[in-house]
Short mmCIF file of C-alpha atoms in Angstrom, two decimals:
data_model
loop_
_atom_site.label_atom_id
_atom_site.label_comp_id
_atom_site.label_asym_id
_atom_site.label_seq_id
_atom_site.Cartn_x
_atom_site.Cartn_y
_atom_site.Cartn_z
CA UNK A 1 0.00 0.00 0.00
CA UNK A 2 2.82 2.43 0.84
CA UNK A 3 4.36 2.13 -2.64
CA UNK A 4 0.97 2.71 -4.25
CA UNK A 5 0.38 5.84 -2.14
CA UNK A 6 3.84 7.19 -2.95
CA UNK A 7 3.21 6.64 -6.66
CA UNK A 8 -0.12 8.50 -6.45
CA UNK A 9 1.49 11.42 -4.62
CA UNK A 10 4.15 11.57 -7.32
CA UNK A 11 1.47 11.56 -10.04
CA UNK A 12 -0.32 14.44 -8.27
CA UNK A 13 2.94 16.45 -8.15
CA UNK A 14 3.15 16.44 -4.35
CA UNK A 15 6.38 18.03 -3.16
CA UNK A 16 8.93 17.10 -0.48
CA UNK A 17 7.44 13.67 0.17
CA UNK A 18 8.89 12.05 3.29
CA UNK A 19 8.10 8.56 4.60
CA UNK A 20 8.42 7.92 8.33
CA UNK A 21 8.33 4.29 9.53
CA UNK A 22 6.14 3.91 12.63
CA UNK A 23 6.48 0.21 13.46
CA UNK A 24 8.62 0.83 16.56
CA UNK A 25 6.93 4.11 17.53
CA UNK A 26 3.16 3.73 17.31
CA UNK A 27 0.49 1.10 16.88
CA UNK A 28 -1.75 3.39 14.81
CA UNK A 29 -0.06 2.68 11.48
CA UNK A 30 3.00 1.12 9.88
CA UNK A 31 4.08 4.32 8.16
CA UNK A 32 3.39 8.03 7.95
CA UNK A 33 3.82 10.01 4.77
CA UNK A 34 4.24 13.78 4.88
CA UNK A 35 3.94 15.79 1.67
CA UNK A 36 3.39 19.37 0.56
CA UNK A 37 1.20 21.05 -1.99
CA UNK A 38 1.93 24.51 -3.38
CA UNK A 39 -1.41 26.03 -2.31
CA UNK A 40 -4.72 25.17 -0.62
CA UNK A 41 -6.09 24.22 -4.03
CA UNK A 42 -3.12 21.93 -4.77
CA UNK A 43 -3.35 20.30 -1.32
CA UNK A 44 -7.05 19.60 -1.90
CA UNK A 45 -6.42 18.24 -5.40
CA UNK A 46 -3.66 15.91 -4.14
CA UNK A 47 -5.93 14.60 -1.38
CA UNK A 48 -8.92 14.18 -3.74
CA UNK A 49 -6.83 12.27 -6.26
CA UNK A 50 -5.27 10.06 -3.58
CA UNK A 51 -8.64 9.19 -2.05
CA UNK A 52 -10.17 8.48 -5.47
CA UNK A 53 -7.29 6.19 -6.49
CA UNK A 54 -7.33 4.35 -3.16
CA UNK A 55 -11.08 3.75 -3.48
CA UNK A 56 -10.60 2.50 -7.06
CA UNK A 57 -7.95 0.10 -5.72
CA UNK A 58 -10.48 -1.28 -3.21
CA UNK A 59 -9.61 0.58 -0.03
CA UNK A 60 -12.93 1.62 1.50
CA UNK A 61 -12.28 2.41 5.15
CA UNK A 62 -10.58 5.78 4.56
CA UNK A 63 -10.85 8.67 6.98
CA UNK A 64 -10.24 12.18 5.70
CA UNK A 65 -9.81 15.32 7.81
CA UNK A 66 -9.22 18.93 6.83
CA UNK A 67 -10.72 19.06 3.35
CA UNK A 68 -12.77 22.26 3.75
CA UNK A 69 -9.72 24.46 4.50
CA UNK A 70 -7.01 22.38 2.78
CA UNK A 71 -4.20 23.84 4.90
CA UNK A 72 -3.51 20.36 6.25
CA UNK A 73 -5.36 17.30 4.97
CA UNK A 74 -5.01 13.96 6.71
CA UNK A 75 -5.85 10.77 4.83
CA UNK A 76 -5.93 7.77 7.17
CA UNK A 77 -5.69 4.64 5.05
CA UNK A 78 -5.21 2.29 7.99
CA UNK A 79 -1.66 1.00 7.61
CA UNK A 80 -0.48 4.32 6.17
CA UNK A 81 -1.39 7.81 7.39
CA UNK A 82 -0.82 10.60 4.87
CA UNK A 83 -0.45 14.27 5.84
CA UNK A 84 -0.61 16.81 3.02
CA UNK A 85 0.31 20.37 3.99
CA UNK A 86 0.73 23.81 2.58
CA UNK A 87 4.47 24.60 3.07
CA UNK A 88 3.89 27.23 5.80
CA UNK A 89 1.67 24.91 7.82
CA UNK A 90 4.09 22.01 7.39
CA UNK A 91 7.01 24.03 8.73
CA UNK A 92 4.89 25.22 11.69
CA UNK A 93 3.91 21.70 12.83
CA UNK A 94 7.19 20.05 11.76
CA UNK A 95 5.92 16.47 12.01
CA UNK A 96 9.16 15.10 10.58
CA UNK A 97 11.06 16.31 13.63
CA UNK A 98 8.35 15.17 16.03
CA UNK A 99 8.39 11.63 14.59
CA UNK A 100 12.12 11.45 13.78
CA UNK A 101 14.33 8.55 14.76
CA UNK A 102 15.58 10.57 17.74
CA UNK A 103 12.11 11.14 19.18
CA UNK A 104 11.16 8.86 22.08
CA UNK A 105 9.03 5.82 21.25
CA UNK A 106 6.52 6.67 23.97
CA UNK A 107 5.80 9.72 26.11
CA UNK A 108 8.09 10.06 29.09
CA UNK A 109 6.64 10.57 32.55
CA UNK A 110 7.60 13.86 34.16
#
């Protein structure tokens, strides 16, 4: 599924696509993909195309968040969670750093 999603993001001209393995970090998914679109309209178009192609491939249990504003759209495909951002929003939230290899696997007690 991950390879198929990456191919669809490439077809939709998503930019700065990063894959983050989650096997050792979280039980929610096997991988997270973070990508950028050039504008709200591009972010929405990438997400629409990805969802359409996944449904055509037989994936039905998709959850989508953020489509009305298209600053940050989340497509939860089960094993793979895809975040599509406008560049400014992506740099603000900086998910790559949050989920990097150096981040702790679970929250630490204070």
